[in-house]
N, CA, C and O atoms as a Maestro MAE file, in Angstrom:
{
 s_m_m2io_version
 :::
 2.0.0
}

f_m_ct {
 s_m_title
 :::
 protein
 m_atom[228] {
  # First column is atom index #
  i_m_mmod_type
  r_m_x_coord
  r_m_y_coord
  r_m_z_coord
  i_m_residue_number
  s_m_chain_name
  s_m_pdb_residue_name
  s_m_pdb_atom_name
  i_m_atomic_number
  :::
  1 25 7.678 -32.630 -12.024 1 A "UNK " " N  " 7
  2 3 6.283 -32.688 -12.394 1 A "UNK " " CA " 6
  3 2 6.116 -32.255 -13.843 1 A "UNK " " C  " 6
  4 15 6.810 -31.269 -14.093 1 A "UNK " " O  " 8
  5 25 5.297 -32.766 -15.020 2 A "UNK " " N  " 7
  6 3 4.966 -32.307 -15.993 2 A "UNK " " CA " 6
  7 2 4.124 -31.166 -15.922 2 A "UNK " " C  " 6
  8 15 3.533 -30.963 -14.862 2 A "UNK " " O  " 8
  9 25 3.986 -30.456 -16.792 3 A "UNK " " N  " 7
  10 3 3.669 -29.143 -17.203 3 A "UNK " " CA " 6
  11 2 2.006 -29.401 -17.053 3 A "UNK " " C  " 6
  12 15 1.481 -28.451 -16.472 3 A "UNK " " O  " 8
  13 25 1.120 -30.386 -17.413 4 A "UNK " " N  " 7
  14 3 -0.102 -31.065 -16.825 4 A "UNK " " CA " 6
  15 2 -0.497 -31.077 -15.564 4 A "UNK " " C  " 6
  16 15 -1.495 -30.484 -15.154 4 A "UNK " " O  " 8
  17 25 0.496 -31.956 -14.679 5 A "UNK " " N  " 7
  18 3 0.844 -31.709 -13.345 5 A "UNK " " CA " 6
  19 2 0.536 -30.652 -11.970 5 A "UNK " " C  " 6
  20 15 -0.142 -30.632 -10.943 5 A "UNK " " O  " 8
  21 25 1.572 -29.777 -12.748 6 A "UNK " " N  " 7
  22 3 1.583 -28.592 -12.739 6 A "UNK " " CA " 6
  23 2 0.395 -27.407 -12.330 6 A "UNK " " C  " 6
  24 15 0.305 -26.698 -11.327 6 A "UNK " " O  " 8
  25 25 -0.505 -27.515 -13.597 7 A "UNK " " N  " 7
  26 3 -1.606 -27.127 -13.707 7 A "UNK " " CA " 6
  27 2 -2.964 -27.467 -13.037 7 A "UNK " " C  " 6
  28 15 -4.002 -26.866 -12.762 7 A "UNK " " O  " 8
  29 25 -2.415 -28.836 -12.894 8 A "UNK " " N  " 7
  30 3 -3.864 -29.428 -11.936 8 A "UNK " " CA " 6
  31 2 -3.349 -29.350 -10.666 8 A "UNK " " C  " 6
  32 15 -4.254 -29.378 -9.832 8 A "UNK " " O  " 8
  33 25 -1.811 -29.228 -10.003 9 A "UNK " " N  " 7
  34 3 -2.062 -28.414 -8.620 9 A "UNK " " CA " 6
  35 2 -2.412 -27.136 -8.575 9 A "UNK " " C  " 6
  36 15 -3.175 -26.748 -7.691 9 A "UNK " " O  " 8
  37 25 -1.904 -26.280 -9.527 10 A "UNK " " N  " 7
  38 3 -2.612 -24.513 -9.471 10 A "UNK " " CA " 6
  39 2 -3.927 -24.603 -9.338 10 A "UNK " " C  " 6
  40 15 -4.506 -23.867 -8.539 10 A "UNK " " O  " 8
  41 25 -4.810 -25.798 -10.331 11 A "UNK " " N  " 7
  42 3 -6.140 -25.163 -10.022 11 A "UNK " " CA " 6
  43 2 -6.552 -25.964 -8.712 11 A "UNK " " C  " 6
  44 15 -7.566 -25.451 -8.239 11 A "UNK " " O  " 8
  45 25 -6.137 -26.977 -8.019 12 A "UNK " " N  " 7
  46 3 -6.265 -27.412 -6.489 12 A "UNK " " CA " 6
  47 2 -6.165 -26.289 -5.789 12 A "UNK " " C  " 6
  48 15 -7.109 -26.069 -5.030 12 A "UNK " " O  " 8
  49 25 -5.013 -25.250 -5.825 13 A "UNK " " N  " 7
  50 3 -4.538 -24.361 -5.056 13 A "UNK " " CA " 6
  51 2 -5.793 -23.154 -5.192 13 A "UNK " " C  " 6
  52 15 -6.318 -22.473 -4.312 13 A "UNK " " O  " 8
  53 25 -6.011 -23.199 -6.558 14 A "UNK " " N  " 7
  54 3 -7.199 -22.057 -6.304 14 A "UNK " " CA " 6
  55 2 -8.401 -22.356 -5.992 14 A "UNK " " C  " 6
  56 15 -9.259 -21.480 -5.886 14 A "UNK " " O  " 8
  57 25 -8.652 -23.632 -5.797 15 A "UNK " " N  " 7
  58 3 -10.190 -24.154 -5.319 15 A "UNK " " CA " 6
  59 2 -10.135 -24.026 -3.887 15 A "UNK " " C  " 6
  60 15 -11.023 -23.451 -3.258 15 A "UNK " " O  " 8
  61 25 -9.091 -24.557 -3.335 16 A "UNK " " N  " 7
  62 3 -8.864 -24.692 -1.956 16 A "UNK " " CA " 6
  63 2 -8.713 -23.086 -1.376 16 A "UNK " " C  " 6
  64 15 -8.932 -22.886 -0.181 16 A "UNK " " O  " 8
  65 25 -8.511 -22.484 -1.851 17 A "UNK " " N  " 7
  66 3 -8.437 -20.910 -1.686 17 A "UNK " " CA " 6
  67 2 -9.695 -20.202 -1.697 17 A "UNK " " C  " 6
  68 15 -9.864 -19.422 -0.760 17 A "UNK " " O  " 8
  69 25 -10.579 -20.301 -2.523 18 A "UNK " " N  " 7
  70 3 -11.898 -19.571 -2.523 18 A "UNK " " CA " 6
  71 2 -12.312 -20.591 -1.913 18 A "UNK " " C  " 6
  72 15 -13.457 -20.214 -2.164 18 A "UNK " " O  " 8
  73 25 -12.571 -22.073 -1.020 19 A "UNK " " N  " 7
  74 3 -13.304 -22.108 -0.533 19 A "UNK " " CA " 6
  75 2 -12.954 -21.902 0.646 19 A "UNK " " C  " 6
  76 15 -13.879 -21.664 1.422 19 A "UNK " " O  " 8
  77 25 -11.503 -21.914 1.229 20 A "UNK " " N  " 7
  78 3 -11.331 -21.242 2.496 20 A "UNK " " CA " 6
  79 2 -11.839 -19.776 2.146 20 A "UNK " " C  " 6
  80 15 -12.616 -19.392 3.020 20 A "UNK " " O  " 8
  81 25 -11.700 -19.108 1.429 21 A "UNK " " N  " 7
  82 3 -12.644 -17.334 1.476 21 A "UNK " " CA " 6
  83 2 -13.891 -17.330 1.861 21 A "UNK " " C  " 6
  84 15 -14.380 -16.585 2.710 21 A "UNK " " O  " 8
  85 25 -14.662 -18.523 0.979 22 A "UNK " " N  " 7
  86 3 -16.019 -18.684 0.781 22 A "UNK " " CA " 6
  87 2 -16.773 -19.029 2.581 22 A "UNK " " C  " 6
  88 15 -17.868 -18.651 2.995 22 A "UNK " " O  " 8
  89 25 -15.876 -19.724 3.210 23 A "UNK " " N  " 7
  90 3 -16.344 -20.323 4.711 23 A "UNK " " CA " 6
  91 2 -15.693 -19.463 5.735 23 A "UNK " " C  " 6
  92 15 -16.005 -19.683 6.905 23 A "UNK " " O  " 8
  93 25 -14.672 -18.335 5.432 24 A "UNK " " N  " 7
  94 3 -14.461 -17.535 6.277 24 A "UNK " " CA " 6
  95 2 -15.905 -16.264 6.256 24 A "UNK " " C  " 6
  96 15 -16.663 -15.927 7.165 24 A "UNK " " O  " 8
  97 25 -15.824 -15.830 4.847 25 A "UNK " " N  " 7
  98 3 -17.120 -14.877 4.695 25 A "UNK " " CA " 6
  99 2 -18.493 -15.692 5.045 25 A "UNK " " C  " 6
  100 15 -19.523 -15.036 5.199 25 A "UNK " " O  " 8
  101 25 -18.511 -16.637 5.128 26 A "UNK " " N  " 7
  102 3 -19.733 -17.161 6.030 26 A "UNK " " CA " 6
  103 2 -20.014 -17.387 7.258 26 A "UNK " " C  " 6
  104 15 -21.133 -17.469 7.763 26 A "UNK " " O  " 8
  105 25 -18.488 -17.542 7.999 27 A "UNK " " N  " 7
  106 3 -18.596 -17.449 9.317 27 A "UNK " " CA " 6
  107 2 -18.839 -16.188 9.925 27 A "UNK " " C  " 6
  108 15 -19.616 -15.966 10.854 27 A "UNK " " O  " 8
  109 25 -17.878 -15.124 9.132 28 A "UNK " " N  " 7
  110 3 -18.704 -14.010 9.895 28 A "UNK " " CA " 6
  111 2 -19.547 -13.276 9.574 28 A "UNK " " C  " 6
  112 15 -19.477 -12.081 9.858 28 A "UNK " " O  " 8
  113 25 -20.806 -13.922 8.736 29 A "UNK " " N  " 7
  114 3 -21.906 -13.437 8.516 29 A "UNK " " CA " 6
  115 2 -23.040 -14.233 9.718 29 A "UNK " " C  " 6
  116 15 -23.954 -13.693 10.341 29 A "UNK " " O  " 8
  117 25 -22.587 -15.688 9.757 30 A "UNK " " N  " 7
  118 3 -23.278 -16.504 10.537 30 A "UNK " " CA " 6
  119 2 -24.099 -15.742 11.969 30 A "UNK " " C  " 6
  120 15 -23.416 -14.961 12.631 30 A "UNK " " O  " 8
  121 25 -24.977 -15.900 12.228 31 A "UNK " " N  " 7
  122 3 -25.208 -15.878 13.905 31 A "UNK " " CA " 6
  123 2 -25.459 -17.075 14.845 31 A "UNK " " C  " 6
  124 15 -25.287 -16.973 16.060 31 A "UNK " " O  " 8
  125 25 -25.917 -18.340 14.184 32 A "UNK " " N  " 7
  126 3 -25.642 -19.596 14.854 32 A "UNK " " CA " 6
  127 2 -24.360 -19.488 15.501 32 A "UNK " " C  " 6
  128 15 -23.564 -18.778 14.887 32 A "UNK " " O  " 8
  129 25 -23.954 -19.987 16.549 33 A "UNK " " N  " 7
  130 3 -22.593 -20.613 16.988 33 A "UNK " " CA " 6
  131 2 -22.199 -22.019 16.447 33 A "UNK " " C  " 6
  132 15 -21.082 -22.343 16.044 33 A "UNK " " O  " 8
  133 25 -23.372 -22.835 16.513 34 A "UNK " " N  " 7
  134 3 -22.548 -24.255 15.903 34 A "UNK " " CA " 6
  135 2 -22.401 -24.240 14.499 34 A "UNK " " C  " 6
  136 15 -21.586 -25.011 13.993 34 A "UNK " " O  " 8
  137 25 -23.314 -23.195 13.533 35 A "UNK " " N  " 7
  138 3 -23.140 -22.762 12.069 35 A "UNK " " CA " 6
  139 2 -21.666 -22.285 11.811 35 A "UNK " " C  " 6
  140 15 -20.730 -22.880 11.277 35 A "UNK " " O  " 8
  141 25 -21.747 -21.076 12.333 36 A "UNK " " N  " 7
  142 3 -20.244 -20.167 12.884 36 A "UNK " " CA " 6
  143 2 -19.375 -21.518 13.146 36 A "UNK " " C  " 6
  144 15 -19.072 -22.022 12.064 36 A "UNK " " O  " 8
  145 25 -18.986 -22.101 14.027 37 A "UNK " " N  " 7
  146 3 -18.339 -22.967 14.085 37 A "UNK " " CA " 6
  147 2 -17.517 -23.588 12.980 37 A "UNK " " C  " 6
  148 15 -16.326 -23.393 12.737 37 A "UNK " " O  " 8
  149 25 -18.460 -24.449 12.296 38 A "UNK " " N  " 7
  150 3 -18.811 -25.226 11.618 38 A "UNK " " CA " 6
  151 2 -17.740 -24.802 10.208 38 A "UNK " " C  " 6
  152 15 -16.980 -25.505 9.542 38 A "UNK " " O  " 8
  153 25 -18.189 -22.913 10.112 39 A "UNK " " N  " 7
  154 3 -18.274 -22.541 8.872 39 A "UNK " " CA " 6
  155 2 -16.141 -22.614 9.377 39 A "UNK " " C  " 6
  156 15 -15.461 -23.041 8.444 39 A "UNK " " O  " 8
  157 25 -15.722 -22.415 10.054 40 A "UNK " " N  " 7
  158 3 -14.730 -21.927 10.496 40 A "UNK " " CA " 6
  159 2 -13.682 -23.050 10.455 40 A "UNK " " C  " 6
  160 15 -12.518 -22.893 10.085 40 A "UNK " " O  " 8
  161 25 -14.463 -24.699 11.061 41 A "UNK " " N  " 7
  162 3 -13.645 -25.394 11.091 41 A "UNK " " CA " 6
  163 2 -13.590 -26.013 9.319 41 A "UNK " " C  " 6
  164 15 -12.606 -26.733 9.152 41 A "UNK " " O  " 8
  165 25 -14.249 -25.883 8.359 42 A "UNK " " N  " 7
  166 3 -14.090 -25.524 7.028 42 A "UNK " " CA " 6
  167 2 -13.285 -25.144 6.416 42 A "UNK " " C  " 6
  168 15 -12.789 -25.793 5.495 42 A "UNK " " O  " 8
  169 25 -12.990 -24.188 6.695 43 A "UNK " " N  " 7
  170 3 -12.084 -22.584 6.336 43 A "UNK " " CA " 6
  171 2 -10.900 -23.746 6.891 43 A "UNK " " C  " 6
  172 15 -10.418 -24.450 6.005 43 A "UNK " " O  " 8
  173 25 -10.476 -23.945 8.134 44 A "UNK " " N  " 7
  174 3 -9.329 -24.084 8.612 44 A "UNK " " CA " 6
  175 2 -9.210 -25.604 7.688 44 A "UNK " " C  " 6
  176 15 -8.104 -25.778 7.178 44 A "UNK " " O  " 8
  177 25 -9.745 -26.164 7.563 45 A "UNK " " N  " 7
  178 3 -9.514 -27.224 6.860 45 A "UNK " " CA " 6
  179 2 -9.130 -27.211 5.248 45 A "UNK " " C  " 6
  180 15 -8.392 -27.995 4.651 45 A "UNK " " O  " 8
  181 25 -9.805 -26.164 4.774 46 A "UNK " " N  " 7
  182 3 -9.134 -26.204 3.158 46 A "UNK " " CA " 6
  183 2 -8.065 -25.292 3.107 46 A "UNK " " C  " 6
  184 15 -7.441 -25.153 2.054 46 A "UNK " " O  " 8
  185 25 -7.666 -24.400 4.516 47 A "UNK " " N  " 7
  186 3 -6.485 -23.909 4.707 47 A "UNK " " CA " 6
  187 2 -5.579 -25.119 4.540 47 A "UNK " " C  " 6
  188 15 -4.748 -25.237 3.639 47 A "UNK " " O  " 8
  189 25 -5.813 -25.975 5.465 48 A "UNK " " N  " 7
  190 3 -4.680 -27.440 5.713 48 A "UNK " " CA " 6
  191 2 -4.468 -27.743 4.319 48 A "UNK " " C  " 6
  192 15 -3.321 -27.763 3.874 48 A "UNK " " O  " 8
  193 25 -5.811 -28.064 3.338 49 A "UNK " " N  " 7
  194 3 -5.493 -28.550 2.523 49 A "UNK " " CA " 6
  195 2 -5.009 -28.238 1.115 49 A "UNK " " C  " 6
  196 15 -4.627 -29.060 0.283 49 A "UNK " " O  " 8
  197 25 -5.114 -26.423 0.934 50 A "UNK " " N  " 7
  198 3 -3.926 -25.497 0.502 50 A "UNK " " CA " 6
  199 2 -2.309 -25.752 0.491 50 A "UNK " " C  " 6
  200 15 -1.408 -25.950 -0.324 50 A "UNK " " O  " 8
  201 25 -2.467 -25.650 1.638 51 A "UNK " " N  " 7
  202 3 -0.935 -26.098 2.532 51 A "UNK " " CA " 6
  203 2 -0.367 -27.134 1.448 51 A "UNK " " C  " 6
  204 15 0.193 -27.185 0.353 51 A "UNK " " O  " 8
  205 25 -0.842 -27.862 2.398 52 A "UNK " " N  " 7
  206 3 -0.425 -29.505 1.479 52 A "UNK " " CA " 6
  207 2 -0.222 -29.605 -0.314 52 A "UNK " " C  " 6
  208 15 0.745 -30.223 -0.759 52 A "UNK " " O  " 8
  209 25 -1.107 -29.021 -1.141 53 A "UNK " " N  " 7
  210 3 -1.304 -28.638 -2.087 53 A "UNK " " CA " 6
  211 2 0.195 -27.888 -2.743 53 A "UNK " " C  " 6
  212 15 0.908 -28.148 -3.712 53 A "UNK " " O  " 8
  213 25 0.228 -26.817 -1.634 54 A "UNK " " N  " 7
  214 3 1.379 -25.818 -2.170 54 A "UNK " " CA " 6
  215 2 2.766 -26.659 -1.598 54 A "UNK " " C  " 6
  216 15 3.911 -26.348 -1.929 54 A "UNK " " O  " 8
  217 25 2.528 -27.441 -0.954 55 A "UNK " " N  " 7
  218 3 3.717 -27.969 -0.569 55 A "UNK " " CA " 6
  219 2 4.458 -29.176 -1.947 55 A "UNK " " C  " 6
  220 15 5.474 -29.871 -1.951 55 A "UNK " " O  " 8
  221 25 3.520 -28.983 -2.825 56 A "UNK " " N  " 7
  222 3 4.025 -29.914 -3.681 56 A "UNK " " CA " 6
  223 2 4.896 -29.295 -5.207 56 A "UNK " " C  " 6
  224 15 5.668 -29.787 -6.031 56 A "UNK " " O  " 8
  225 25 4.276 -28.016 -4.995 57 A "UNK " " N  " 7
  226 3 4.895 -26.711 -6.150 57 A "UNK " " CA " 6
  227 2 6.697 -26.673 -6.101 57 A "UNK " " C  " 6
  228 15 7.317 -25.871 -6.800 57 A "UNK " " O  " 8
  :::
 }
 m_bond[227] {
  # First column is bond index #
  i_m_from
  i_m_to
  i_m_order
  :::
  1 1 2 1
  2 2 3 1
  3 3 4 2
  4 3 5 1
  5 5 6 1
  6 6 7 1
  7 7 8 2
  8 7 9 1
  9 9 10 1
  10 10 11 1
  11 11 12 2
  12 11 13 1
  13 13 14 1
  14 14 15 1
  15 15 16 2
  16 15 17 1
  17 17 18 1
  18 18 19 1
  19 19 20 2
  20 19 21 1
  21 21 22 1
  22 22 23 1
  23 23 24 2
  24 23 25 1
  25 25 26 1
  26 26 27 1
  27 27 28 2
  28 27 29 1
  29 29 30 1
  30 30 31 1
  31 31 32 2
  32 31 33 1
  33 33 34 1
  34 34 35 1
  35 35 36 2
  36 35 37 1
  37 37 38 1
  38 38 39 1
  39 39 40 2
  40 39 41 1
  41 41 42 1
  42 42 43 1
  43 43 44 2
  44 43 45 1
  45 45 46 1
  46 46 47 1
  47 47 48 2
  48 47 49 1
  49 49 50 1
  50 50 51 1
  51 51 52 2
  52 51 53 1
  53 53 54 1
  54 54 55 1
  55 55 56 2
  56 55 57 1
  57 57 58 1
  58 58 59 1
  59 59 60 2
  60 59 61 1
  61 61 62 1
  62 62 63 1
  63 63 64 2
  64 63 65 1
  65 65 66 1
  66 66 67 1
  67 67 68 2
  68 67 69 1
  69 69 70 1
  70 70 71 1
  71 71 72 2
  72 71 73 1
  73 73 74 1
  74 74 75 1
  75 75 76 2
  76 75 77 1
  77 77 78 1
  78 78 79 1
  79 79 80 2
  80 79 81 1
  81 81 82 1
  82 82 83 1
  83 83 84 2
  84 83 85 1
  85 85 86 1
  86 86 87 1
  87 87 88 2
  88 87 89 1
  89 89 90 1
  90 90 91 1
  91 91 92 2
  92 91 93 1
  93 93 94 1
  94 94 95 1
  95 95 96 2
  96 95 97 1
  97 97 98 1
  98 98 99 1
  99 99 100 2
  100 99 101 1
  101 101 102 1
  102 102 103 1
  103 103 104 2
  104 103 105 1
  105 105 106 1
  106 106 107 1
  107 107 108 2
  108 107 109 1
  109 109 110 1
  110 110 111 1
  111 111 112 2
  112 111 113 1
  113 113 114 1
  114 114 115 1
  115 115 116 2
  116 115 117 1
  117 117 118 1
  118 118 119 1
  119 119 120 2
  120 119 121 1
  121 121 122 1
  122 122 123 1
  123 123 124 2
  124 123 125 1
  125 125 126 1
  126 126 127 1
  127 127 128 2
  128 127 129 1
  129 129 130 1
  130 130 131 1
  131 131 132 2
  132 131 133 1
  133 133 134 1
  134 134 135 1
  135 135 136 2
  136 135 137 1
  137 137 138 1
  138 138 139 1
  139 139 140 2
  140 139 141 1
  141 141 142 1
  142 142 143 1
  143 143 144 2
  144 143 145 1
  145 145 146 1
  146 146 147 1
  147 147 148 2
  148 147 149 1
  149 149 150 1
  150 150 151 1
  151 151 152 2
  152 151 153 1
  153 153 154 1
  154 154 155 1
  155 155 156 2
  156 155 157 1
  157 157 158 1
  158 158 159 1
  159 159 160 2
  160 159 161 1
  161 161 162 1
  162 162 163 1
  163 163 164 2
  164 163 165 1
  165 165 166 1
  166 166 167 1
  167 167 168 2
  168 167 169 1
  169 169 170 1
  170 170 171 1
  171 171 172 2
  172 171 173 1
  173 173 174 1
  174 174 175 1
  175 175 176 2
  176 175 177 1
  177 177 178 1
  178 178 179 1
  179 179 180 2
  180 179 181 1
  181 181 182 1
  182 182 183 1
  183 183 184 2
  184 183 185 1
  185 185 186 1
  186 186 187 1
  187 187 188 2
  188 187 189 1
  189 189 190 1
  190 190 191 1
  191 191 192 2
  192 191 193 1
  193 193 194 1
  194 194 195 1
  195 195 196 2
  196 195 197 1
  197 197 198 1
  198 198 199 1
  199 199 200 2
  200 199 201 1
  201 201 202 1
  202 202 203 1
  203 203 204 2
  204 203 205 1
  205 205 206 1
  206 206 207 1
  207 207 208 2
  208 207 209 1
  209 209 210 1
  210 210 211 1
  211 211 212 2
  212 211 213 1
  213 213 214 1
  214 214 215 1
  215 215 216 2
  216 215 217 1
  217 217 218 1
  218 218 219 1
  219 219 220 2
  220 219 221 1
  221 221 222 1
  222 222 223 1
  223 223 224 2
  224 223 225 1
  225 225 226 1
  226 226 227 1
  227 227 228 2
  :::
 }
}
């Protein structure tokens, strides 16, 4: 990967990171259940898409 490359997966990796933070700290602020839910299956999803992200480093 070029040094460009590079850089635009780090900042993927850190977007995908605060917004899994951002939808975990909302789920457990939530009191809806399908909100809560919602906020959670979020979280687990920009977890996945972290993953994937770091899998390319």
């Amino acid at each position: 990967m070029t040094p460009k490359e590079i850089l635009y997966v780090e900042d993927a990796l850190g977007h995908a990171q605060f917004l899994t933070q951002q939808c975990r700290e909302a789920a457990g602020k939530l009191q809806d259940k399908t909100l809560k839910q919602q906020a959670q299956q979020l979280a687990e999803k920009n977890q996945q898409i972290f993953g994937r992200f770091y899998s390319l480093v």
